[in-house]
Each structure stands twice: as structure tokens, then as C-alpha cells.
Amino acid sequence: MRELIDQLVNSSELTSNEYAYLLEHLDNENQEYLRQKAAEKAKQYYGKAVYVRGLIEFTNYCKNDCYYCGIRKSNHNAIRYHLTKEEILNCCAEGYQLGFRTFVLQGGEDVSYQDLDIVSIIEAIKEKYFDCALTLSIGEKSYDSYLKYYKAGADRYLLRHETANSKHYNNLHPDSLSAENRKRCLYDLKEIGYQVGCGFMVGSPHQTTENIVEDLMFIKELSPQMVGIGPFISHKDTPFREFANGSVDMTLNLIAIIRLMLPNILIPATTALGTLDHKGREKGILAGANVLMPNLSPTDVRKKYMLYDNKICTGDEAAQCRQCLQRRIEAIGYQIVEDRGDCKPLK
Ligand code: SAM
Ligand code: FES
């Protein structure tokens, strides 16, 4: 096991069988070793810096019906909202004051925003906050739409691939969605020039070790600048309400493995990790993550963007509580920095 981990540290890759073995046979001692090696690797690129992104969840309307997601269109208990351009700009103004130099616009696939609307929001943000990076996370679009957003000034795009395996993808989504189209989107985004982020939920229903290994192989092949992974957490108003939550330890081990596979990338310690374990995000950083995404949405809408039960949104994870976050990060020996936080080149 030690040799396998050292091999991953030194060559940044393993075979499918080796990943499967690693995932299934990691004991406590080796788990610590793996995470420590991943944190060391992150430090070689980013030192003790942790980047922050102001997350603006600007709409919870969605035309999709993903079986795991609390804002799926069939959840009639969800109270829907979307923000106007002015409200989004107010979030950015507050975020800028608080020291954020990246804004992430995330939302469901809300058909009420046409490309023109999205472009106008991007242009307004980039005109005022030209020293900031802008990340979009608004789902599957055409090449043409992605190109328009990029030309308007968007820098990055987060689109978790969810699972690289088509059959597993079909277990998580209705027929209108496919793994092929999701992957097509990611390659389109990359070709256009975005810094791209993919990712998946750990412990999603029907996920097998083979599926996770396929995810790792896909991530290595895509070679994105960002990878977001977090545990699956069930939501009471979805078809997956009875399924168990994903494992925090498995998520941390995967953060570490992905850090060792792609040493220079940006990996968030996600809100889902912080929801299942109150020290989850600190543990994420200590396993090789280097990004936090505090919530910058207006307080009155936060509880409406409930992707899963008990999602944290008002405590230390609120962007407004930057000092609390700062203290927590300093307590584990890291530092939150005021920076766009772009991906560093591979050494
Ligand atoms: N619509 C955009 C998209 O499709 O990428 C962005 C919004 S979507 C809600 C963001 C991510 O939330 C998804 O990619 C998914 O991995 C995650 N998510 C949704 N439901 C979840 C759940 N029950 N547990 C954990 N993560 C979840
Ligand atoms: Fe669309 Fe979750 S189903 S964002």
C-alpha cells in the first residue's frame, strides 16, 4: 500500500486496478499518509494559501429533474427565486469589499435567462470588477452559448461531470440528460479557453468502486484546472430520499488522490463536506484542497437553494463571516489570500 501511494506521489498516475485496490484497502495509517502527501504536494504549488470564491446562487429555477437534487423541477416544495442583474451586482459589491477576487455565478438551468441576459450580467460584472475572475456554473449549453459568455468575459466554468459511466449516469438522471452530452460540454468549454472544472458526488446512489475509478481516469484525461467533489447528501423531496449519505473519509481520500494525480489544480473543500462534518472543510484542506467557496447570495434566498437536507449557509460559511473563516483556516496553519487564485502551471 505504501509503495502504491509513493508511486502516485512520484508519477501522478496509477492503473485502474491500482486505484481500485487503493480505494478498497486503505487502512487508517495509510489514509493519514496519503492525505499528508497530498497536502505536501499542494504546498509545493500554493504554499499555505487558501483561495476564496464568492458564491452567488442566483437562481433555483431548473428545467432539469436530476434525481438527487433538491431544486429539481419536480420538487414543488421548493420556493423558487431568481436574482436581477442589480441584485447580482450588489452581491459582487459586497463581496469585493470583503476581499473576494473571484465570483461564481451558480444556478439551475433557468430558461428565463436568455444568452443575452447572461452576457449582459457578465459584461456588467467584468466592467466594474476587472481585477476579478468570473466563474459560471449554469449547466449544459451549446458551444455557441459558451463562446458568447467567454467573449463577454467569463474566465472559468464549473460543470461537474457527475459520473463518467453512462449507465450510472442514467441511474442518476432522467433520459433527457446523458453522460455523453455532459462530457461534450466539458471538452467544448476547454477548447474555447475556459479554465474548466469537473467533478462528482462521492457515495451517490448506485456508485461502485469501478465507477469511481472511471471518474479518476476521466479526470486525468480531461485534465481540468479545477475538480469539485463532495459527498452525496440526500434530500427529503427527491426520489433519492431514502439513500444514505456519502462518506466524509472517502471524499477526503479522493481529494488527496486527485491532488496527487493533478498536483497544480484548484480543489475546493466543498460546502457538502462542511455540512456532514463541522470540521469537513479544514479536513479537506489538510487532505490537499486549496479553495473555499463561501456563500455570497442575499441572506433571504440562501435557504431556498437547498440542494440537499441541512445545507449550511448562514454560519461561518457565509461570506460575511470572513473573519470566522480566516480564524478557522489560520488555526490549521493556512492563510486566506485576497487573490483571483488562478491555476498555477505544472512544474
Ligand atoms: N446547474 C448547474 C449544473 O448542472 O452544473 C449547477 C448547479 S448544480 C445544483 C451543482 C452541483 O450540486 C451538481 O453538479 C451536483 O453535483 C451537486 N448536488 C446536487 N444535489 C446534490 C446532493 N443531493 N448532494 C450533494 N451534491 C449535490
Ligand atoms: Fe437542475 Fe439540480 S436539477 S440544478
CSV table of C-alpha atoms in Angstrom, one decimal, residues 11-326:
chain,number,residue,atom,x,y,z
A,11,SER,CA,4.4,9.6,-11.1
A,12,SER,CA,1.0,11.2,-10.7
A,13,GLU,CA,-0.8,8.2,-12.0
A,14,LEU,CA,-1.8,4.6,-11.3
A,15,THR,CA,-3.6,1.9,-13.3
A,16,SER,CA,-7.3,1.3,-12.9
A,17,ASN,CA,-6.6,-1.8,-10.9
A,18,GLU,CA,-4.2,0.0,-8.6
A,19,TYR,CA,-6.8,2.8,-8.0
A,20,ALA,CA,-9.4,0.2,-7.2
A,21,TYR,CA,-7.0,-1.5,-4.8
A,22,LEU,CA,-6.1,1.8,-3.1
A,23,LEU,CA,-9.8,2.8,-2.6
A,24,GLU,CA,-10.8,-0.6,-1.2
A,25,HIS,CA,-7.8,-1.4,1.1
A,26,LEU,CA,-6.8,1.9,2.6
A,27,ASP,CA,-6.3,1.5,6.4
A,28,ASN,CA,-6.2,4.4,8.9
A,29,GLU,CA,-2.5,4.7,8.9
A,30,ASN,CA,-2.1,4.7,5.1
A,31,GLN,CA,-5.1,7.1,4.8
A,32,GLU,CA,-3.2,9.6,7.0
A,33,TYR,CA,0.0,9.1,4.9
A,34,LEU,CA,-2.0,9.6,1.7
A,35,ARG,CA,-3.6,12.9,2.9
A,36,GLN,CA,-0.3,14.2,4.3
A,37,LYS,CA,1.5,13.6,1.0
A,38,ALA,CA,-1.4,15.3,-0.9
A,39,ALA,CA,-1.2,18.4,1.4
A,40,GLU,CA,2.6,18.5,0.9
A,41,LYS,CA,2.0,18.4,-2.9
A,42,ALA,CA,-0.5,21.3,-2.7
A,43,LYS,CA,2.1,23.3,-0.7
A,44,GLN,CA,4.7,22.8,-3.4
A,45,TYR,CA,2.4,24.9,-5.7
A,46,TYR,CA,0.3,27.1,-3.4
A,47,GLY,CA,2.3,27.2,-0.1
A,48,LYS,CA,-0.1,27.9,2.8
A,49,ALA,CA,-2.5,29.9,0.6
A,50,VAL,CA,-6.2,29.1,0.5
A,51,TYR,CA,-8.2,30.9,-2.2
A,52,VAL,CA,-11.8,32.0,-1.6
A,53,ARG,CA,-14.6,32.4,-4.1
A,54,GLY,CA,-17.8,34.4,-3.5
A,55,LEU,CA,-20.6,32.0,-4.5
A,56,ILE,CA,-23.7,33.7,-5.8
A,57,GLU,CA,-26.5,31.2,-6.2
A,58,PHE,CA,-28.6,33.4,-8.4
A,59,THR,CA,-31.4,31.1,-9.4
A,60,ASN,CA,-33.0,27.9,-8.1
A,61,TYR,CA,-35.3,27.5,-11.2
A,62,CYS,CA,-34.3,24.5,-13.2
A,63,LYS,CA,-35.6,22.7,-16.2
A,64,ASN,CA,-33.9,19.5,-15.2
A,65,ASP,CA,-35.0,16.8,-12.9
A,66,CYS,CA,-31.8,15.2,-11.6
A,67,TYR,CA,-32.9,12.5,-9.1
A,68,TYR,CA,-30.5,13.7,-6.4
A,69,CYS,CA,-31.1,17.4,-6.5
A,70,GLY,CA,-33.3,19.5,-4.1
A,71,ILE,CA,-34.0,22.1,-6.7
A,72,ARG,CA,-35.1,19.7,-9.5
A,73,LYS,CA,-38.1,20.9,-11.4
A,74,SER,CA,-40.5,18.3,-9.9
A,75,ASN,CA,-39.8,19.5,-6.3
A,76,HIS,CA,-43.0,21.5,-5.8
A,77,ASN,CA,-42.0,22.2,-2.2
A,78,ALA,CA,-39.0,24.3,-3.4
A,79,ILE,CA,-39.8,28.1,-3.2
A,80,ARG,CA,-38.4,29.5,-6.4
A,81,TYR,CA,-36.4,32.7,-6.8
A,82,HIS,CA,-34.1,34.4,-9.2
A,83,LEU,CA,-32.0,37.5,-8.8
A,84,THR,CA,-32.0,40.5,-11.1
A,85,LYS,CA,-28.8,41.9,-12.6
A,86,GLU,CA,-28.8,44.6,-10.0
A,87,GLU,CA,-29.1,42.2,-7.1
A,88,ILE,CA,-26.2,40.1,-8.5
A,89,LEU,CA,-24.1,43.3,-8.8
A,90,ASN,CA,-25.0,44.2,-5.2
A,91,CYS,CA,-23.6,40.8,-4.1
A,92,CYS,CA,-20.4,41.4,-6.1
A,93,ALA,CA,-20.1,44.9,-4.5
A,94,GLU,CA,-20.4,43.4,-1.0
A,95,GLY,CA,-18.0,40.5,-2.0
A,96,TYR,CA,-15.4,42.9,-3.3
A,97,GLN,CA,-15.4,44.9,-0.1
A,98,LEU,CA,-15.0,41.6,1.8
A,99,GLY,CA,-11.9,40.8,-0.3
A,100,PHE,CA,-13.2,38.4,-2.8
A,101,ARG,CA,-11.5,38.5,-6.2
A,102,THR,CA,-13.4,35.6,-7.8
A,103,PHE,CA,-17.2,35.5,-8.1
A,104,VAL,CA,-19.0,32.3,-9.0
A,105,LEU,CA,-22.4,32.6,-10.6
A,106,GLN,CA,-24.2,29.3,-10.0
A,107,GLY,CA,-27.8,28.3,-10.7
A,108,GLY,CA,-30.2,25.8,-12.0
A,109,GLU,CA,-30.8,25.7,-15.8
A,110,ASP,CA,-33.2,28.6,-15.7
A,111,VAL,CA,-34.8,29.2,-19.1
A,112,SER,CA,-35.9,32.7,-18.2
A,113,TYR,CA,-32.3,33.9,-18.7
A,114,GLN,CA,-31.5,34.1,-22.4
A,115,ASP,CA,-27.9,34.2,-23.6
A,116,LEU,CA,-28.3,38.0,-23.9
A,117,ASP,CA,-29.2,38.3,-20.3
A,118,ILE,CA,-26.3,36.2,-19.1
A,119,VAL,CA,-23.9,38.1,-21.4
A,120,SER,CA,-25.2,41.4,-20.0
A,121,ILE,CA,-24.6,40.2,-16.4
A,122,ILE,CA,-21.1,39.0,-17.3
A,123,GLU,CA,-20.2,42.3,-19.0
A,124,ALA,CA,-21.5,44.4,-16.1
A,125,ILE,CA,-19.5,42.4,-13.5
A,126,LYS,CA,-16.3,42.4,-15.6
A,127,GLU,CA,-16.6,46.1,-16.4
A,128,LYS,CA,-16.8,47.0,-12.7
A,129,TYR,CA,-14.6,44.3,-11.2
A,130,PHE,CA,-12.0,43.9,-14.0
A,131,ASP,CA,-9.4,42.7,-11.5
A,132,CYS,CA,-11.7,39.8,-10.5
A,133,ALA,CA,-12.2,36.4,-12.2
A,134,LEU,CA,-15.7,35.3,-13.1
A,135,THR,CA,-16.8,31.7,-12.9
A,136,LEU,CA,-20.0,30.4,-14.4
A,137,SER,CA,-21.8,27.2,-13.2
A,138,ILE,CA,-25.1,27.2,-15.1
A,139,GLY,CA,-25.2,23.8,-16.7
A,140,GLU,CA,-25.3,22.4,-20.2
A,141,LYS,CA,-25.4,24.8,-23.1
A,142,SER,CA,-24.4,24.8,-26.7
A,143,TYR,CA,-20.9,25.6,-27.9
A,144,ASP,CA,-22.2,28.8,-29.3
A,145,SER,CA,-23.6,30.0,-25.9
A,146,TYR,CA,-20.4,29.0,-24.1
A,147,LEU,CA,-18.5,31.0,-26.7
A,148,LYS,CA,-20.7,34.1,-26.2
A,149,TYR,CA,-20.2,34.0,-22.4
A,150,TYR,CA,-16.4,33.6,-22.8
A,151,LYS,CA,-16.2,36.5,-25.2
A,152,ALA,CA,-18.2,38.6,-22.7
A,153,GLY,CA,-15.5,38.0,-20.2
A,154,ALA,CA,-16.3,34.8,-18.2
A,155,ASP,CA,-13.0,33.1,-17.2
A,156,ARG,CA,-13.9,29.8,-15.7
A,157,TYR,CA,-16.7,27.3,-15.9
A,158,LEU,CA,-17.7,24.6,-13.3
A,159,LEU,CA,-19.7,21.7,-14.7
A,160,ARG,CA,-19.4,18.5,-12.6
A,161,HIS,CA,-19.4,15.5,-14.9
A,162,GLU,CA,-21.4,13.7,-12.1
A,163,THR,CA,-20.2,10.3,-13.2
A,164,ALA,CA,-18.1,9.2,-16.2
A,165,ASN,CA,-20.1,6.0,-16.6
A,166,SER,CA,-23.1,6.2,-18.9
A,167,LYS,CA,-25.1,3.5,-17.1
A,168,HIS,CA,-24.5,5.1,-13.7
A,169,TYR,CA,-25.3,8.5,-15.2
A,170,ASN,CA,-28.7,7.1,-16.4
A,171,ASN,CA,-29.3,5.9,-12.8
A,172,LEU,CA,-28.9,9.5,-11.5
A,173,HIS,CA,-30.7,11.4,-14.3
A,174,PRO,CA,-33.8,11.2,-16.5
A,175,ASP,CA,-33.5,10.3,-20.2
A,176,SER,CA,-33.3,13.9,-21.3
A,177,LEU,CA,-29.7,14.1,-19.9
A,178,SER,CA,-26.7,12.0,-20.9
A,179,ALA,CA,-23.1,11.5,-19.8
A,180,GLU,CA,-22.0,12.0,-23.5
A,181,ASN,CA,-23.5,15.5,-23.6
A,182,ARG,CA,-22.1,16.4,-20.2
A,183,LYS,CA,-18.6,15.4,-21.4
A,184,ARG,CA,-19.1,17.1,-24.8
A,185,CYS,CA,-19.8,20.3,-22.8
A,186,LEU,CA,-16.6,20.0,-20.8
A,187,TYR,CA,-14.5,19.5,-23.9
A,188,ASP,CA,-16.2,22.4,-25.7
A,189,LEU,CA,-15.5,24.6,-22.7
A,190,LYS,CA,-11.9,23.6,-22.7
A,191,GLU,CA,-11.5,24.2,-26.4
A,192,ILE,CA,-13.0,27.7,-26.1
A,193,GLY,CA,-10.3,28.5,-23.5
A,194,TYR,CA,-12.1,28.5,-20.1
A,195,GLN,CA,-10.4,27.2,-17.0
A,196,VAL,CA,-12.7,24.2,-16.6
A,197,GLY,CA,-13.9,22.3,-13.5
A,198,CYS,CA,-15.4,18.9,-13.5
A,199,GLY,CA,-16.3,16.7,-10.5
A,200,PHE,CA,-18.7,14.2,-8.9
A,201,MET,CA,-20.6,13.3,-5.8
A,202,VAL,CA,-19.0,10.7,-3.6
A,203,GLY,CA,-21.4,7.9,-2.5
A,204,SER,CA,-24.1,8.8,-5.0
A,205,PRO,CA,-26.8,6.1,-5.2
A,206,HIS,CA,-25.6,3.0,-7.2
A,207,GLN,CA,-22.0,4.2,-7.3
A,208,THR,CA,-19.4,1.4,-7.4
A,209,THR,CA,-15.7,1.4,-6.9
A,210,GLU,CA,-15.4,0.8,-10.7
A,211,ASN,CA,-17.4,4.0,-11.3
A,212,ILE,CA,-15.1,6.0,-9.1
A,213,VAL,CA,-12.1,4.6,-10.9
A,214,GLU,CA,-13.7,5.5,-14.2
A,215,ASP,CA,-14.2,9.0,-12.8
A,216,LEU,CA,-10.5,9.3,-11.9
A,217,MET,CA,-9.5,8.1,-15.4
A,218,PHE,CA,-11.8,10.6,-17.0
A,219,ILE,CA,-10.5,13.4,-14.8
A,220,LYS,CA,-6.9,12.6,-15.8
A,221,GLU,CA,-7.8,12.5,-19.5
A,222,LEU,CA,-9.8,15.8,-19.4
A,223,SER,CA,-7.0,17.4,-17.3
A,224,PRO,CA,-9.2,20.3,-15.9
A,225,GLN,CA,-7.9,23.2,-13.9
A,226,MET,CA,-10.5,22.6,-11.1
A,227,VAL,CA,-12.1,19.4,-9.6
A,228,GLY,CA,-15.0,19.7,-7.2
A,229,ILE,CA,-16.1,16.7,-5.2
A,230,GLY,CA,-18.3,16.4,-2.2
A,231,PRO,CA,-20.3,13.7,-0.5
A,232,PHE,CA,-23.8,12.9,-1.8
A,233,ILE,CA,-26.4,14.1,0.8
A,234,SER,CA,-30.0,13.0,0.5
A,235,HIS,CA,-32.8,15.5,0.2
A,236,LYS,CA,-36.3,14.7,1.6
A,237,ASP,CA,-38.2,15.8,-1.5
A,238,THR,CA,-36.2,13.8,-4.1
A,239,PRO,CA,-36.5,10.2,-5.4
A,240,PHE,CA,-33.2,9.5,-3.5
A,241,ARG,CA,-34.6,10.5,-0.1
A,242,GLU,CA,-34.0,7.0,1.3
A,243,PHE,CA,-30.4,6.7,0.2
A,244,ALA,CA,-27.5,7.0,2.7
A,245,ASN,CA,-25.2,10.0,2.6
A,246,GLY,CA,-21.7,9.6,1.1
A,247,SER,CA,-18.7,9.1,3.3
A,248,VAL,CA,-16.6,12.1,4.5
A,249,ASP,CA,-13.5,9.9,4.8
A,250,MET,CA,-13.9,8.6,1.2
A,251,THR,CA,-14.3,12.2,0.0
A,252,LEU,CA,-11.1,13.2,1.8
A,253,ASN,CA,-9.2,10.3,0.3
A,254,LEU,CA,-10.4,11.2,-3.1
A,255,ILE,CA,-9.4,14.8,-2.7
A,256,ALA,CA,-6.0,13.5,-1.8
A,257,ILE,CA,-5.8,11.1,-4.7
A,258,ILE,CA,-6.9,13.8,-7.2
A,259,ARG,CA,-4.4,16.3,-5.7
A,260,LEU,CA,-1.6,13.7,-6.4
A,261,MET,CA,-2.9,13.0,-9.9
A,262,LEU,CA,-3.1,16.7,-10.9
A,263,PRO,CA,-0.7,18.5,-8.5
A,264,ASN,CA,-1.3,22.1,-9.7
A,265,ILE,CA,-5.1,22.3,-9.8
A,266,LEU,CA,-7.7,24.1,-7.7
A,267,ILE,CA,-9.7,21.8,-5.5
A,268,PRO,CA,-12.4,23.2,-3.2
A,269,ALA,CA,-13.2,21.9,0.2
A,270,THR,CA,-16.9,21.9,-0.5
A,271,THR,CA,-20.0,23.0,1.4
A,272,ALA,CA,-21.3,19.4,1.3
A,273,LEU,CA,-18.2,18.3,3.2
A,274,GLY,CA,-18.7,21.1,5.7
A,275,THR,CA,-22.4,20.1,6.1
A,276,LEU,CA,-21.6,16.4,7.0
A,277,ASP,CA,-18.7,17.3,9.3
A,278,HIS,CA,-18.3,20.6,11.0
A,279,LYS,CA,-14.6,20.4,10.5
A,280,GLY,CA,-15.0,19.0,7.0
A,281,ARG,CA,-13.6,21.9,5.1
A,282,GLU,CA,-10.5,22.1,7.4
A,283,LYS,CA,-10.0,18.4,6.8
A,284,GLY,CA,-10.4,18.9,3.1
A,285,ILE,CA,-7.5,21.5,3.1
A,286,LEU,CA,-5.4,19.1,5.2
A,287,ALA,CA,-6.1,16.4,2.5
A,288,GLY,CA,-4.9,18.7,-0.4
A,289,ALA,CA,-7.8,21.1,-1.1
A,290,ASN,CA,-6.9,24.8,-1.6
A,291,VAL,CA,-10.2,26.6,-2.3
A,292,LEU,CA,-13.2,27.6,-0.2
A,293,MET,CA,-16.5,29.0,-1.7
A,294,PRO,CA,-18.3,31.0,1.0
A,295,ASN,CA,-21.9,31.9,0.3
A,296,LEU,CA,-22.4,35.5,-1.0
A,297,SER,CA,-26.1,35.2,-2.0
A,298,PRO,CA,-28.6,37.6,-0.4
A,299,THR,CA,-29.4,36.1,3.0
A,300,ASP,CA,-33.2,35.9,2.3
A,301,VAL,CA,-32.7,33.4,-0.6
A,302,ARG,CA,-30.0,31.2,0.9
A,303,LYS,CA,-32.3,28.7,2.5
A,304,LYS,CA,-34.1,28.3,-0.9
A,305,TYR,CA,-31.0,27.0,-2.6
A,306,MET,CA,-31.4,23.7,-0.7
A,307,LEU,CA,-29.6,21.1,-2.9
A,308,TYR,CA,-29.7,18.6,0.0
A,309,ASP,CA,-31.0,18.5,3.6
A,310,ASN,CA,-29.4,20.7,6.2
A,311,LYS,CA,-27.1,22.5,3.7
A,312,ILE,CA,-25.1,25.0,5.7
A,313,CYS,CA,-25.5,28.6,4.6
A,314,THR,CA,-25.6,31.1,7.4
A,315,GLY,CA,-22.8,30.2,9.8
A,316,ASP,CA,-19.0,30.6,9.3
A,317,GLU,CA,-19.5,29.6,5.7
A,318,ALA,CA,-21.3,32.9,4.9
A,319,ALA,CA,-19.1,35.3,3.0
A,320,GLN,CA,-20.0,38.0,5.6
A,321,CYS,CA,-18.2,35.9,8.2
A,322,ARG,CA,-14.8,36.2,6.6
A,323,GLN,CA,-13.1,36.7,9.9
A,324,CYS,CA,-14.5,33.5,11.3
A,325,LEU,CA,-13.3,31.6,8.3
A,326,GLN,CA,-9.9,33.3,8.5
